[in-house]
Amino acid sequence: MDDLTPPRTYETPPTTRPIDEAEAAREAGLAHNEHIKIASGFLRGTLADGLLKHATGAISEDDGQLVKFHGMYLQDDRDLRPERTKKKLDKAYSFMIRLRIAGGVVTPKQWLVLDNIATTYANGTLRATTRQTFQYHGVIKSNLKRTMAAIDGALLDTIAACGDVNRNVMASTNPAQSGAHKAAYELGKEISDSLLPKTNAWREIWLDGEKVIGGEPEFEPVYGRTYLPRKFKIVIAVPPSNEVDVFAHDLGFIAILDKKNKVTGWNVTVGGGMGMTHGEPDTFPRTADVMLFCKPDEAVRVAEAVMTVQRDWGNRKNRKNARLKYTIERYGLAAFRAEVEKRVGTKLADPKPFAFTGNGDRFGWTEGDDGRHHLTLYVPSGRIKDVEGDGPRLLTGLRRIAEIHEGDFRLTGNQNVIIANVPGEKRVEIEALVDEYGMQKGAGALRRNSIACVALPTCGLALAESERYLPDLMTELEESLASHGLQDDEITIRMTGCPNGCARPFIAEIGFVGRGPERYHLYLGAAFDGSRLGKLYAEDVTASEIRTILDPLFGAYAQGKTPGERFGDFLIRAGYVARTFNGPDFHTNIGALKGVA
């Protein structure tokens, strides 16, 4: 900011707790979801009765909002819509179920149960998500309680995996820094447990648990009756790897390490978020601010304080303006930090220096500083399945490994799987199974740095293809890169079917966001380490135009880059696209700044 920039004027924060009475909520004009939560009886609604209505595979619209808090979304197969409509049939309804697995760590025994659920109740695949957990697709209503019982039998659950709550907490999976990773995982698990909703509704509805009758009334000590204004996402990062994309989330903790890789404390980031709405410039993605530093014994209290300030200050009238990123834009980082420190009960230190080198995964074998071995496998778009013909048989292969593995499995924020904590004497046996089932210990440079959301046919928000299309597009782009001698250059590429940004496309060096069938907005110029947003370079690009647009930029990069310069940085330095500094200027100075010679 230069001296000519006028000082920012912020609003005065509220001083009261959120409205949780029905009549007052109506008078205040709160969003419809607030009324649903108030009337839900702590997330029960009419879900139990709706499960008994066998005439339809759906549930009521209001219950469709509540069921998200239980970890699932009502969906239908959009590929089948035209034919079913023609025959005057109900939509092919089913549910997507997402698990809560803090840090993405599961045991081999749990893996086998999850595999069995996939083949018994879901569509025969496990999907590793960009939030470091699993989700199932295609679970029909009559199988919901059986599926939940099986998940519970593995000592796992789906509570708060979706909805206006703190969702699955992500933590760095870097296996080389075993001590720091352990600290990150333990913090993530402690935060996840601490901020879990206390309602008994999940066990009561899905497991026929005992209902709360008489005695003390049920209450949520942290969330209250109306929970949060919108979703809330927390991640734990361990430099130099930013594979959890700490700047893309509401709240982040960045490990500050000493010379022996021991965690001395955490830098705290706030206000990141990816979602926006096409055509509405007052919605935008935002990278998080590095707000303060806290000691290890202060971190959980800081997490709760940040979340409760958002609970009280977040916009409950307009859900499109309800995430923490907009709260900080509205009230300012200084006021937000002061309130966090007030709730923690102490003045906290300023951030410490740190550095990230990238936000991708380490593929192949690595050895941790504790002597254990770890193998990261490439999983295209996170879809764990058996590919017919000569393709990888990930589902069967990982099942075989789970039957003999003595360590654990870890999911990454980039949708890949780590076979972790392998004893040295078991490495050869694991390696043989990986080879037998054609599992990939890596991929080309572009694919190694790719993410795609599910999109069509199941996601109701998708405007365009993503998971099903990105592999073919990357084949085209790999040919283009190779023609310029760039086949080994690491470039991040991400695609989503809509602007909600589940695959975090706005912080990819090449980002595609669906606009309609085979049409995408193309974003360029983000940072390789995930610290800077991209900028809209070309609007409504058709699938057939993508290579034609990117090829000359690849050529310019090959000719004009400096040693070690990343693609996104080059595009800004060479003047092809403007730099985005943060959310509010995301929609300014868009488009190609100059043609490619």
PDB file of N, CA and C in Angstrom, residues 61 68 113 146 148 150 163 204 221 232 265 275 310 320 338 377 384 408 433 445 472 500 558 575 591:
ATOM      1  N   GLU A  61     -36.436 -30.880   1.671  1.00  0.00           N
ATOM      2  CA  GLU A  61     -35.446 -29.848   1.343  1.00  0.00           C
ATOM      3  C   GLU A  61     -34.722 -29.345   2.583  1.00  0.00           C
ATOM      4  N   LYS A  68     -26.262 -32.410   5.992  1.00  0.00           N
ATOM      5  CA  LYS A  68     -24.859 -32.066   5.753  1.00  0.00           C
ATOM      6  C   LYS A  68     -24.065 -32.098   7.057  1.00  0.00           C
ATOM      7  N   VAL A 113     -12.237 -52.206   6.279  1.00  0.00           N
ATOM      8  CA  VAL A 113     -13.665 -51.952   6.509  1.00  0.00           C
ATOM      9  C   VAL A 113     -14.182 -50.928   5.505  1.00  0.00           C
ATOM     10  N   ARG A 146     -27.221 -48.781   7.428  1.00  0.00           N
ATOM     11  CA  ARG A 146     -26.263 -49.888   7.372  1.00  0.00           C
ATOM     12  C   ARG A 146     -24.844 -49.347   7.144  1.00  0.00           C
ATOM     13  N   MET A 148     -23.703 -46.329   7.892  1.00  0.00           N
ATOM     14  CA  MET A 148     -23.250 -45.628   9.093  1.00  0.00           C
ATOM     15  C   MET A 148     -22.844 -46.607  10.191  1.00  0.00           C
ATOM     16  N   ALA A 150     -21.606 -49.561   9.728  1.00  0.00           N
ATOM     17  CA  ALA A 150     -20.313 -50.131   9.336  1.00  0.00           C
ATOM     18  C   ALA A 150     -19.178 -49.144   9.604  1.00  0.00           C
ATOM     19  N   GLY A 163     -21.467 -29.134   6.524  1.00  0.00           N
ATOM     20  CA  GLY A 163     -22.326 -28.270   7.322  1.00  0.00           C
ATOM     21  C   GLY A 163     -21.627 -27.059   7.893  1.00  0.00           C
ATOM     22  N   GLU A 204     -28.184 -41.068  17.527  1.00  0.00           N
ATOM     23  CA  GLU A 204     -29.612 -41.319  17.730  1.00  0.00           C
ATOM     24  C   GLU A 204     -30.300 -41.689  16.413  1.00  0.00           C
ATOM     25  N   PRO A 221     -22.102 -26.264  23.957  1.00  0.00           N
ATOM     26  CA  PRO A 221     -21.359 -25.254  24.708  1.00  0.00           C
ATOM     27  C   PRO A 221     -20.538 -24.303  23.842  1.00  0.00           C
ATOM     28  N   PHE A 232     -16.398 -24.103   8.117  1.00  0.00           N
ATOM     29  CA  PHE A 232     -15.170 -23.604   8.726  1.00  0.00           C
ATOM     30  C   PHE A 232     -14.101 -24.685   8.568  1.00  0.00           C
ATOM     31  N   GLY A 265       6.451 -23.774  18.086  1.00  0.00           N
ATOM     32  CA  GLY A 265       5.191 -23.040  18.144  1.00  0.00           C
ATOM     33  C   GLY A 265       4.575 -22.986  16.766  1.00  0.00           C
ATOM     34  N   GLY A 275     -14.282 -20.289  -2.330  1.00  0.00           N
ATOM     35  CA  GLY A 275     -15.533 -20.168  -3.067  1.00  0.00           C
ATOM     36  C   GLY A 275     -15.867 -18.761  -3.530  1.00  0.00           C
ATOM     37  N   GLN A 310     -15.649 -15.920  14.799  1.00  0.00           N
ATOM     38  CA  GLN A 310     -16.395 -16.067  13.550  1.00  0.00           C
ATOM     39  C   GLN A 310     -17.848 -16.448  13.819  1.00  0.00           C
ATOM     40  N   LYS A 320     -23.720 -15.994   1.191  1.00  0.00           N
ATOM     41  CA  LYS A 320     -22.629 -15.779   0.242  1.00  0.00           C
ATOM     42  C   LYS A 320     -21.560 -14.848   0.809  1.00  0.00           C
ATOM     43  N   ALA A 338      -7.354  -8.713  18.025  1.00  0.00           N
ATOM     44  CA  ALA A 338      -7.559  -8.229  19.394  1.00  0.00           C
ATOM     45  C   ALA A 338      -8.641  -9.039  20.101  1.00  0.00           C
ATOM     46  N   LEU A 377       1.765 -42.944  -3.263  1.00  0.00           N
ATOM     47  CA  LEU A 377       1.238 -43.408  -4.547  1.00  0.00           C
ATOM     48  C   LEU A 377       0.409 -42.316  -5.202  1.00  0.00           C
ATOM     49  N   ILE A 384      -9.994 -44.149  -6.007  1.00  0.00           N
ATOM     50  CA  ILE A 384      -9.386 -45.448  -5.741  1.00  0.00           C
ATOM     51  C   ILE A 384     -10.299 -46.524  -6.313  1.00  0.00           C
ATOM     52  N   ASP A 408       0.485 -47.620   8.860  1.00  0.00           N
ATOM     53  CA  ASP A 408      -0.813 -47.001   8.637  1.00  0.00           C
ATOM     54  C   ASP A 408      -0.882 -46.437   7.228  1.00  0.00           C
ATOM     55  N   LEU A 433       3.779 -55.893  -4.200  1.00  0.00           N
ATOM     56  CA  LEU A 433       2.341 -55.741  -4.412  1.00  0.00           C
ATOM     57  C   LEU A 433       2.022 -54.491  -5.239  1.00  0.00           C
ATOM     58  N   ALA A 445       5.285 -34.722 -14.550  1.00  0.00           N
ATOM     59  CA  ALA A 445       5.369 -33.530 -13.708  1.00  0.00           C
ATOM     60  C   ALA A 445       4.034 -32.805 -13.588  1.00  0.00           C
ATOM     61  N   ASP A 472      -7.729 -36.377 -19.724  1.00  0.00           N
ATOM     62  CA  ASP A 472      -7.559 -36.220 -21.164  1.00  0.00           C
ATOM     63  C   ASP A 472      -6.936 -34.863 -21.502  1.00  0.00           C
ATOM     64  N   ASN A 500     -17.300 -22.995  -6.607  1.00  0.00           N
ATOM     65  CA  ASN A 500     -17.141 -23.236  -5.170  1.00  0.00           C
ATOM     66  C   ASN A 500     -15.709 -23.607  -4.812  1.00  0.00           C
ATOM     67  N   ALA A 558       9.328 -21.209 -21.896  1.00  0.00           N
ATOM     68  CA  ALA A 558      10.543 -21.962 -22.217  1.00  0.00           C
ATOM     69  C   ALA A 558      11.663 -21.038 -22.684  1.00  0.00           C
ATOM     70  N   GLY A 575       4.557  -9.900 -17.945  1.00  0.00           N
ATOM     71  CA  GLY A 575       3.472  -8.999 -18.297  1.00  0.00           C
ATOM     72  C   GLY A 575       2.282  -9.613 -18.991  1.00  0.00           C
ATOM     73  N   GLY A 591      -7.972 -10.501 -17.467  1.00  0.00           N
ATOM     74  CA  GLY A 591      -7.739 -10.716 -18.887  1.00  0.00           C
ATOM     75  C   GLY A 591      -6.265 -10.714 -19.244  1.00  0.00           C
TER      76      GLY A 591
END
